[in-house]
XYZ file of N, CA, C and O in Angstrom:
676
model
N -23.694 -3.709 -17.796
C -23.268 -2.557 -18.562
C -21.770 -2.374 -18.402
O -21.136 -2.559 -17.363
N -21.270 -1.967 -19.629
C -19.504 -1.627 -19.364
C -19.337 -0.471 -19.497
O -18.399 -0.141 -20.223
N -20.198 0.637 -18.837
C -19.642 1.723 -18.913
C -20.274 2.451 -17.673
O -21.369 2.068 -17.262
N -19.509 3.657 -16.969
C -20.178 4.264 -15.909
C -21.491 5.529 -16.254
O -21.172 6.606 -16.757
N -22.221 5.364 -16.077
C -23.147 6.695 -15.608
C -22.530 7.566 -14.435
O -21.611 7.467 -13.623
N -23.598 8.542 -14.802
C -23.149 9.957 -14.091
C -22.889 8.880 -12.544
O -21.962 8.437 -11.866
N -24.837 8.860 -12.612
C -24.586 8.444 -11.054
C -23.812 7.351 -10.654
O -24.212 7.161 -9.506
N -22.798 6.364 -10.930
C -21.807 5.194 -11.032
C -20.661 6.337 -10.610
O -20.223 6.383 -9.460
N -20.199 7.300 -11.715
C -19.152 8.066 -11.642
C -19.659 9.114 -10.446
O -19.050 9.525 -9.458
N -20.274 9.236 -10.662
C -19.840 9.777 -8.621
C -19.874 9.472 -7.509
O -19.390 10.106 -6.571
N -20.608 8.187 -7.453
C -20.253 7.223 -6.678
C -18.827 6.363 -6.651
O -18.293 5.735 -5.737
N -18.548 6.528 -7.625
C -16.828 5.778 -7.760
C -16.098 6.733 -7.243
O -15.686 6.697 -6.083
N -15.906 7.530 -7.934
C -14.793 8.784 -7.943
C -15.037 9.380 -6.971
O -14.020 9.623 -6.321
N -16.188 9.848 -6.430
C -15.905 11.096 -5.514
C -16.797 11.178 -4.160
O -16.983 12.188 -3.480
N -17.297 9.892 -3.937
C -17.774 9.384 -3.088
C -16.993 8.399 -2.413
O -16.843 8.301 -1.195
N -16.541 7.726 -3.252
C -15.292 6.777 -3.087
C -14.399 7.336 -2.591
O -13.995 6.818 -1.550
N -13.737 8.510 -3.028
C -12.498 9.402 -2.592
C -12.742 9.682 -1.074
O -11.842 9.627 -0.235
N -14.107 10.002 -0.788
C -14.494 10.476 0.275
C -14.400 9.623 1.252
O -13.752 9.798 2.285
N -15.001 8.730 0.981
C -14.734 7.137 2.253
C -13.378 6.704 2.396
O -13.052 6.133 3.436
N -12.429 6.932 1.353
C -11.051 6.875 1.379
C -10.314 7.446 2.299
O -9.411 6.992 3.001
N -11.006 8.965 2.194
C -10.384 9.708 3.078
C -10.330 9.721 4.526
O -9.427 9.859 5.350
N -11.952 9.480 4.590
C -12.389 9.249 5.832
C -11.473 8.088 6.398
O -10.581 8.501 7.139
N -11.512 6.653 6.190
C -10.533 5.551 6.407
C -9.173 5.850 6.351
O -8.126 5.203 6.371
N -9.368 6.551 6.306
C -7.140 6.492 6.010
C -7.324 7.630 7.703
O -6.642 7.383 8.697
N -8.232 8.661 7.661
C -7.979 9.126 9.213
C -8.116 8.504 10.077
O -7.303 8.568 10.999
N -9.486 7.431 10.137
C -9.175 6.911 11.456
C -8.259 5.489 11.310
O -8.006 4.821 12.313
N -7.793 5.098 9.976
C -6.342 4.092 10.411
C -5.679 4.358 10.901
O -5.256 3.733 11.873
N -5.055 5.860 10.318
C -3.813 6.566 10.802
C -3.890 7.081 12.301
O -2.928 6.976 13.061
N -5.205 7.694 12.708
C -5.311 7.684 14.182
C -4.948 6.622 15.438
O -4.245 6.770 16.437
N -5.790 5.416 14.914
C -5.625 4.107 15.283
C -3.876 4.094 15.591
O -3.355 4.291 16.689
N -3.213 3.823 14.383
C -2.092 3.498 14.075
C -1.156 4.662 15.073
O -0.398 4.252 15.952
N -1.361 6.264 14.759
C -0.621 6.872 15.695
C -0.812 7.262 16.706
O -0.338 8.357 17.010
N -1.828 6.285 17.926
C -2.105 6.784 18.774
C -1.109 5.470 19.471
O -0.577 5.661 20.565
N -0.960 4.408 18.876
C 0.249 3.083 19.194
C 1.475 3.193 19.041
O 2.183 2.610 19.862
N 2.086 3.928 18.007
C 2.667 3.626 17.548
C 3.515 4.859 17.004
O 2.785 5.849 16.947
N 5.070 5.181 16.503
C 5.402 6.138 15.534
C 5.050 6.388 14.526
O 5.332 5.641 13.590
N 4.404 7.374 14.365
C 3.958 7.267 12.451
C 4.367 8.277 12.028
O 3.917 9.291 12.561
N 5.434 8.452 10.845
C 5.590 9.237 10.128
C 4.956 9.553 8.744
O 5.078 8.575 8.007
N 4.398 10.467 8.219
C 3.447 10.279 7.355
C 4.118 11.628 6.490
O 4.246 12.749 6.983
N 4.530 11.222 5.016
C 4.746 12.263 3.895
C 3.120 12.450 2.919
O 2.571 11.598 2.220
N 2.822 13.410 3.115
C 1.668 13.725 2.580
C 2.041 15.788 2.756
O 2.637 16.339 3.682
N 1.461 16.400 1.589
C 1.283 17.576 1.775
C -0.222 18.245 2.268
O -0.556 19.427 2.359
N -0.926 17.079 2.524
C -2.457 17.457 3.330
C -2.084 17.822 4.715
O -1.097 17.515 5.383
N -3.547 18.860 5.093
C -3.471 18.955 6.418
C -3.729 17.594 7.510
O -4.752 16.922 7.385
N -2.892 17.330 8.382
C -3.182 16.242 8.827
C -3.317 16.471 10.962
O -3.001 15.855 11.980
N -4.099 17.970 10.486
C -4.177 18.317 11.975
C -5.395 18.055 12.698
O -5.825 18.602 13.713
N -5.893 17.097 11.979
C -6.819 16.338 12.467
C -5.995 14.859 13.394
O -6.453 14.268 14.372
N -5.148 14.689 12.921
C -4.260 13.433 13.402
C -3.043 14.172 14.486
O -2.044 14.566 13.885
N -3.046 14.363 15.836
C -2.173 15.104 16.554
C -1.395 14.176 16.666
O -0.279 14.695 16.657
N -1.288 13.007 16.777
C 0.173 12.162 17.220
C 0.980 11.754 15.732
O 1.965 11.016 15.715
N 0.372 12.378 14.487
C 1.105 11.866 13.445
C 2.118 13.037 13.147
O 2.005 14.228 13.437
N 3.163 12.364 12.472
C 4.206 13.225 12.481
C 5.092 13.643 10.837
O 6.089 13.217 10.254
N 3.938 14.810 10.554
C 4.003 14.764 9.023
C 5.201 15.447 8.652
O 5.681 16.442 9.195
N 5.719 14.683 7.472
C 6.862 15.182 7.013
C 7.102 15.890 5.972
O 8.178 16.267 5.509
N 5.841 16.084 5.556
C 5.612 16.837 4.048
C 6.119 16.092 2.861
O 6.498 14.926 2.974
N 6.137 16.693 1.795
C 5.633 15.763 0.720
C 7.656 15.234 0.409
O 8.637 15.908 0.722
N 7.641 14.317 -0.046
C 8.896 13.463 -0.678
C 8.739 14.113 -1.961
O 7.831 14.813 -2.410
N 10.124 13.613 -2.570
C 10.644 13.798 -4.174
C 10.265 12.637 -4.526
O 10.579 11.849 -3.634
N 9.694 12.069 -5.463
C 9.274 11.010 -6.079
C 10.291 10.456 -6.408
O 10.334 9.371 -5.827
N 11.405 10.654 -7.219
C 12.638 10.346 -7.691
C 13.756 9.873 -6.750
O 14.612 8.989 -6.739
N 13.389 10.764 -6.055
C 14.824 10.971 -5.278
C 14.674 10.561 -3.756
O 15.420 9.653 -3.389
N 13.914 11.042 -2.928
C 13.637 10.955 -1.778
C 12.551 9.260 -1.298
O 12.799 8.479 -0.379
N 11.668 9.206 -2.074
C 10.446 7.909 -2.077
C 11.089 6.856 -1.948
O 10.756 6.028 -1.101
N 12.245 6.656 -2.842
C 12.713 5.285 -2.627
C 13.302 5.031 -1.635
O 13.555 3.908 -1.199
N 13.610 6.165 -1.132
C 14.554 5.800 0.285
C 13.957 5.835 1.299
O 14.622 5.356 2.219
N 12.937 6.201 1.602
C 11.759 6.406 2.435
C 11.114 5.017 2.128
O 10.622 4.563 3.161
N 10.980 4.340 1.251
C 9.968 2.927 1.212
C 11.254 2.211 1.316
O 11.023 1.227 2.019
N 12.667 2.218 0.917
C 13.673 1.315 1.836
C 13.896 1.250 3.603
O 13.936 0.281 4.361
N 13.996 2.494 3.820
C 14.527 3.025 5.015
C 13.457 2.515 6.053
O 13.904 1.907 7.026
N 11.982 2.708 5.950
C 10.840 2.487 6.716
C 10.806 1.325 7.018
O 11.198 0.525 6.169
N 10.315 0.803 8.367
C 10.212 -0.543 8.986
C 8.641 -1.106 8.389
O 8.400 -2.311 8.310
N 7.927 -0.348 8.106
C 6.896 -0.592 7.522
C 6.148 0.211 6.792
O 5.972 1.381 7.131
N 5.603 -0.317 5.682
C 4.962 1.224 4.806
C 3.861 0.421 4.893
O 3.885 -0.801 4.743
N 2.639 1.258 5.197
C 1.024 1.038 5.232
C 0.478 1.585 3.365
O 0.523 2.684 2.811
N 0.060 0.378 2.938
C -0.452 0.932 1.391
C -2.264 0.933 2.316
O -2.527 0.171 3.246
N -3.088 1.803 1.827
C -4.462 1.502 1.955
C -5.311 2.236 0.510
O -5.577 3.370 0.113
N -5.528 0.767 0.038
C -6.051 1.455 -1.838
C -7.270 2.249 -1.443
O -8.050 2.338 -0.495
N -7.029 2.853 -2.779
C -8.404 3.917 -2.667
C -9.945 2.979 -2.935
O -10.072 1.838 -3.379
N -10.700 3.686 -2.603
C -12.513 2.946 -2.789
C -12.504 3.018 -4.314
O -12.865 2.082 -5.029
N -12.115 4.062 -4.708
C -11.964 4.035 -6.370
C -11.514 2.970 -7.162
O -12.055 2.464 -8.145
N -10.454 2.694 -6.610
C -10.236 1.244 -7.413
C -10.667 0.157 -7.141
O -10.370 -0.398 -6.083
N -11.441 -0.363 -8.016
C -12.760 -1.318 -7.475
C -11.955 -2.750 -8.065
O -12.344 -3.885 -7.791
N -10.490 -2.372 -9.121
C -10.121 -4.111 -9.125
C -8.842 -3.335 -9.584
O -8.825 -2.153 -9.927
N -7.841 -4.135 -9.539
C -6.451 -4.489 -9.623
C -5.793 -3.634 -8.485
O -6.390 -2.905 -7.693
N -4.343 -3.885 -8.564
C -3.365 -3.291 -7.788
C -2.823 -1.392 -7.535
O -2.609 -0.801 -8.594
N -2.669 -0.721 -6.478
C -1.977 0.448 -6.659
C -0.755 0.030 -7.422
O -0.441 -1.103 -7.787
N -0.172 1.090 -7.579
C 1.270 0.807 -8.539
C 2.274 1.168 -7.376
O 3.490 1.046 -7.521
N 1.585 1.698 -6.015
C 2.017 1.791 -5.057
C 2.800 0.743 -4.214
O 3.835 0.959 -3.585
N 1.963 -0.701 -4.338
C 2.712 -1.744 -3.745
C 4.188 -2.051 -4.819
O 5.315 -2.274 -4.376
N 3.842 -1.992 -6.185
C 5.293 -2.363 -6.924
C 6.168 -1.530 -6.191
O 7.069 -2.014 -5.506
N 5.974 -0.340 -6.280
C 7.315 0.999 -5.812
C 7.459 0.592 -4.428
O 8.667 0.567 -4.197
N 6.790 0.257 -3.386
C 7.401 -0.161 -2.452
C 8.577 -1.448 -2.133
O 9.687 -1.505 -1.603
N 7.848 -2.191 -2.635
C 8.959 -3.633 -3.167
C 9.769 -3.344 -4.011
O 10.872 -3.869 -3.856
N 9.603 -2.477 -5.154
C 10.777 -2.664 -5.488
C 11.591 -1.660 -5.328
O 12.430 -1.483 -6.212
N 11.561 -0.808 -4.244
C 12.411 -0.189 -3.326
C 13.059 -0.978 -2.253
O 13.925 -0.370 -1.624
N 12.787 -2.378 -1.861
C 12.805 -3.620 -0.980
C 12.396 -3.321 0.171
O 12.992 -3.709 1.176
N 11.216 -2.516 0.220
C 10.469 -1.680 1.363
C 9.513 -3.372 1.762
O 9.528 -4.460 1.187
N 8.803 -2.891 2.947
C 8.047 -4.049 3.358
C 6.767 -3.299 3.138
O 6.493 -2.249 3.718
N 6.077 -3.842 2.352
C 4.272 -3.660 2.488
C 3.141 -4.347 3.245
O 2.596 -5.382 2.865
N 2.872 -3.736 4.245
C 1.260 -3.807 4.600
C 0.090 -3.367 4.180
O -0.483 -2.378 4.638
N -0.415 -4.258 3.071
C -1.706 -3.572 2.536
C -3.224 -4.286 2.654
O -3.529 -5.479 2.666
N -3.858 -3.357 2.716
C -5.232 -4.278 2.628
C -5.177 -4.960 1.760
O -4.669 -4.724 0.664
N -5.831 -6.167 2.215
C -6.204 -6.879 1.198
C -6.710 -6.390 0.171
O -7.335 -5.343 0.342
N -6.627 -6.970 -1.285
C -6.870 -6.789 -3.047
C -7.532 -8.331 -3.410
O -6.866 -9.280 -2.996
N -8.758 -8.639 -4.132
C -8.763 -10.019 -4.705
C -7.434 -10.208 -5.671
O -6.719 -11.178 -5.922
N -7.437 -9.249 -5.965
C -5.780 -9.660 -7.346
C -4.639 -9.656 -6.483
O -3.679 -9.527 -7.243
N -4.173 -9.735 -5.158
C -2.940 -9.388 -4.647
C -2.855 -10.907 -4.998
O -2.067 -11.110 -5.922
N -3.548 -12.199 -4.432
C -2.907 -13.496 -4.671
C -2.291 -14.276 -6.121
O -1.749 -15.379 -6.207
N -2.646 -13.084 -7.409
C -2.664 -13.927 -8.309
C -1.038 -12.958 -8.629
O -0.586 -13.316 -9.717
N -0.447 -12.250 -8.179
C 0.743 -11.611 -8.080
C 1.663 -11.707 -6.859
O 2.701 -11.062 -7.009
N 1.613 -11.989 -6.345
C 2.203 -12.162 -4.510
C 1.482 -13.192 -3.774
O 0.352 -13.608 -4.031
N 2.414 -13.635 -2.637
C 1.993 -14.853 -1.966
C 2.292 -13.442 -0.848
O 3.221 -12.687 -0.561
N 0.357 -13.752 -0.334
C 0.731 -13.087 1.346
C 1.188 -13.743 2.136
O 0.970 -14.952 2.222
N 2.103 -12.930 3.074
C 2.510 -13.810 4.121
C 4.039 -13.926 3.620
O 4.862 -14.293 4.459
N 4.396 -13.693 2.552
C 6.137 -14.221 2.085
C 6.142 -13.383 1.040
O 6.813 -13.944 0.174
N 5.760 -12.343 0.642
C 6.722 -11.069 -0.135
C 5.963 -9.840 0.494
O 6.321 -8.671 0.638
N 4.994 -10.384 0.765
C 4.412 -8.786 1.358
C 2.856 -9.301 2.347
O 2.215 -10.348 2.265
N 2.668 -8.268 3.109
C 1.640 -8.812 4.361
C 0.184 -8.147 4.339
O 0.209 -6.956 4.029
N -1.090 -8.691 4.610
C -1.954 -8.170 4.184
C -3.125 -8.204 5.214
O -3.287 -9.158 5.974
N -3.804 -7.278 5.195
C -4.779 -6.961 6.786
C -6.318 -6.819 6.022
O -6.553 -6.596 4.834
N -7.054 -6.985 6.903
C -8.277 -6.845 6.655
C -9.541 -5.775 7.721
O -10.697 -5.380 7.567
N -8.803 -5.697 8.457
C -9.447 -4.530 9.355
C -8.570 -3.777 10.097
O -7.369 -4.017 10.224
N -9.157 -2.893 10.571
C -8.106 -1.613 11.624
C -7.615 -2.473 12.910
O -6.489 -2.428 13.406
N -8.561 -3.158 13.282
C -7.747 -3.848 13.717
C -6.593 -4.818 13.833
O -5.663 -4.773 14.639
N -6.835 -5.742 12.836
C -5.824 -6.543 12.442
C -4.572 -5.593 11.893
O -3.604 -5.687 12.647
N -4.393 -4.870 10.980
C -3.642 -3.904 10.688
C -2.486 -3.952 12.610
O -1.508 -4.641 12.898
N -3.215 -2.946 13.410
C -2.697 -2.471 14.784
C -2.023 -4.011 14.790
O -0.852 -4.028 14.408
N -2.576 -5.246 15.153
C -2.087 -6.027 15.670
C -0.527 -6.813 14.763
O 0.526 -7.200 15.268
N -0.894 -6.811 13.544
C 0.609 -6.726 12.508
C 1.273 -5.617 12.746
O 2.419 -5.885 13.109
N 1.125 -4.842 12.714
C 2.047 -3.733 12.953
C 3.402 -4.322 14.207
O 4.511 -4.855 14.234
N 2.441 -3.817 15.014
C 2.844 -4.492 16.401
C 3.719 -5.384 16.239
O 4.860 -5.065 16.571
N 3.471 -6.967 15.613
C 3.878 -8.176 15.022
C 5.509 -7.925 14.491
O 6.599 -8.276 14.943
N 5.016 -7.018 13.122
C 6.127 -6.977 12.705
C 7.636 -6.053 13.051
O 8.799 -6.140 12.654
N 6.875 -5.126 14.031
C 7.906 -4.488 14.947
C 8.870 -4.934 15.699
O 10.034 -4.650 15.982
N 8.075 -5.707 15.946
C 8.642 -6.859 17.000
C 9.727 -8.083 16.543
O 10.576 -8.678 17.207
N 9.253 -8.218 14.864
C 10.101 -9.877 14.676
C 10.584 -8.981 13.159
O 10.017 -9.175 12.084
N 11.838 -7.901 13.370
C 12.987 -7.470 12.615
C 13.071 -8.338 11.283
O 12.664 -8.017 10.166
N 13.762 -9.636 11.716
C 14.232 -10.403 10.485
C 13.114 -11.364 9.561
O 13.454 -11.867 8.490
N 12.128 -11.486 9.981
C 11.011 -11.894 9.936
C 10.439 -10.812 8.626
O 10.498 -11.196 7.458
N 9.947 -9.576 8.959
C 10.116 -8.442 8.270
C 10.682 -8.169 6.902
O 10.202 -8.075 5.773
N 12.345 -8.040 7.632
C 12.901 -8.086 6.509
C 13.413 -8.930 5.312
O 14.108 -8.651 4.336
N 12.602 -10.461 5.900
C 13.000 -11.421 4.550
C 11.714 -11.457 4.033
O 11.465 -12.138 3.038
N 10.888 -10.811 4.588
C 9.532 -10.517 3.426
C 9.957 -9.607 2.437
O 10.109 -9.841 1.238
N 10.165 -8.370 3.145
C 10.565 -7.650 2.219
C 11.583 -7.920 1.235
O 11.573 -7.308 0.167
N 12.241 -8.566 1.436
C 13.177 -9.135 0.421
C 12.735 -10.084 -0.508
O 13.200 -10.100 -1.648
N 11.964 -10.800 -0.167
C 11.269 -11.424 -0.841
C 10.170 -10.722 -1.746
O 9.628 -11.379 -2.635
N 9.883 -9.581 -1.559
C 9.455 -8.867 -2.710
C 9.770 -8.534 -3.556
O 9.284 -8.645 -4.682
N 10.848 -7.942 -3.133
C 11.914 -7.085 -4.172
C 12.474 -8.132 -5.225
O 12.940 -7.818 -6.320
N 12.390 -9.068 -4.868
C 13.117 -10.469 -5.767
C 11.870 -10.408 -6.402
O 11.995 -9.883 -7.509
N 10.567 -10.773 -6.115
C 9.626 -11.239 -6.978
C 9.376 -10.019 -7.968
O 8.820 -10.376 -9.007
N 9.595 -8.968 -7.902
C 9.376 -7.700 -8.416
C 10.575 -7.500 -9.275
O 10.508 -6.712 -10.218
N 11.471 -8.041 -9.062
C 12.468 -7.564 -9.699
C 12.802 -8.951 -10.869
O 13.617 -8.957 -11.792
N 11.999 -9.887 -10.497
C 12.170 -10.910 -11.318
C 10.812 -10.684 -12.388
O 10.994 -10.620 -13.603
N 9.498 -10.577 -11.798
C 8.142 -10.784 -12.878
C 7.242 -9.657 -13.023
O 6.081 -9.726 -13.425
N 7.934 -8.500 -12.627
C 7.454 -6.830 -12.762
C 8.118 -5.723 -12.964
O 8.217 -4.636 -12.396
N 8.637 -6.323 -14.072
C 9.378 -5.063 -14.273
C 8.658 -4.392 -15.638
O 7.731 -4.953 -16.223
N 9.182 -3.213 -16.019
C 8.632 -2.457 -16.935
C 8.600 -3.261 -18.559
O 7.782 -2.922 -19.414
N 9.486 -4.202 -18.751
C 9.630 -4.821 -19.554
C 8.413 -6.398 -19.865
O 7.966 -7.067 -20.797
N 8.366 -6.323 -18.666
C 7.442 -7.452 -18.261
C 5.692 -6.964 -18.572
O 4.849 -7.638 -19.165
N 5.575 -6.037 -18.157
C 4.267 -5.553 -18.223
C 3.937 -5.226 -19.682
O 2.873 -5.595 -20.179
N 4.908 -4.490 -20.407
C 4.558 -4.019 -21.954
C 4.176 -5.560 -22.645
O 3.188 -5.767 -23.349
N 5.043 -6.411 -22.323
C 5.079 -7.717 -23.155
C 3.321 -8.242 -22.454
O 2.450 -8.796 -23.124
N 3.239 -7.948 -21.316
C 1.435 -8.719 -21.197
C 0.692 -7.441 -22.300
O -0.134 -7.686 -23.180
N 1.234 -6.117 -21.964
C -0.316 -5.940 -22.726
C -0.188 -5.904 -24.101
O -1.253 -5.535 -24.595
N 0.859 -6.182 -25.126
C 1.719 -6.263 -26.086
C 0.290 -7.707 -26.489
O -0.737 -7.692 -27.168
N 1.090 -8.935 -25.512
C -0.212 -10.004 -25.951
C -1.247 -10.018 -25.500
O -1.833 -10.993 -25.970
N -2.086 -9.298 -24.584
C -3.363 -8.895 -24.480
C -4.165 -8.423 -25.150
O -5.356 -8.730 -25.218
N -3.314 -7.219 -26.009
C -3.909 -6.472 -27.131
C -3.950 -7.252 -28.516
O -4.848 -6.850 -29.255
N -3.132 -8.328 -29.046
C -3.242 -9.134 -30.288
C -3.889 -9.658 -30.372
O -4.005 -10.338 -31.391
């Protein structure tokens, strides 16, 4: 079937949201019980005592400098999206931010993990990259650079209209 039912759509959306949520607390626990974590979100996050929320960014103005400035930005997609990419990993790269994201089946057919951006598969592995990349600076930052090139070369806004431009003909 190509379309959702009730019961599909609340299992996607808002069941999904829910396991999302749940996972992103105990990553972020995980993560700030090791480690510095600064986290811009306008949620309560006083469930997480070692995280250190900064309240919400300017999208415009403030985000990009925050996904430059950061030694590492943690993407973790929502359960909701059951296929393609956040638009979250582009804005990080092409801020020349470094991304750690869970793994995506579509991240390989857009990015080479491992050399524009880095990719985990459990809370654990996550902790142990983290760690990794804390540790090896330049290592880091020629990933991240290596994003921003690939992003700035085969994703840009111009690039995308022209796929769905011939997708749609």
């Amino acid at each position: 079937e190509t379309f959702l039912t009730d019961r599909k759509t609340l299992a996607q959306l808002y069941i999904g949201s829910k396991i999302t949520a749940m996972e992103r607390i105990r990553t972020f626990d995980l993560l700030s019980r090791n480690f510095h974590v600064d986290l811009y979100t306008g949620s309560d996050t006083s469930v997480l005592p070692h995280i250190h929320n900064r309240g919400l960014a300017k999208t415009l103005t403030e985000m990009p400098i925050i996904f430059h400035e950061s030694k590492i930005n943690i993407n973790t997609t929502s359960r909701s999206i059951r296929s393609g990419l956040p638009l979250r990993i582009f804005d990080i790269l092409g801020c020349g931010g470094f991304v750690l994201s869970n793994y995506q089946p579509e991240l390989p057919e857009l990015f080479t993990p491992g050399e524009e951006l880095v990719t985990y598969s459990s809370p654990e592995e996550l902790k142990e990259l983290v760690a990794y990349y804390l540790e090896h600076d330049e290592e880091r930052r020629q990933i991240a650079h290596n994003g921003f090139e690939k992003v700035k070369k085969y994703h840009t806004y111009t690039d995308r209209i022209q796929t769905i431009l011939e997708t749609v003909s």
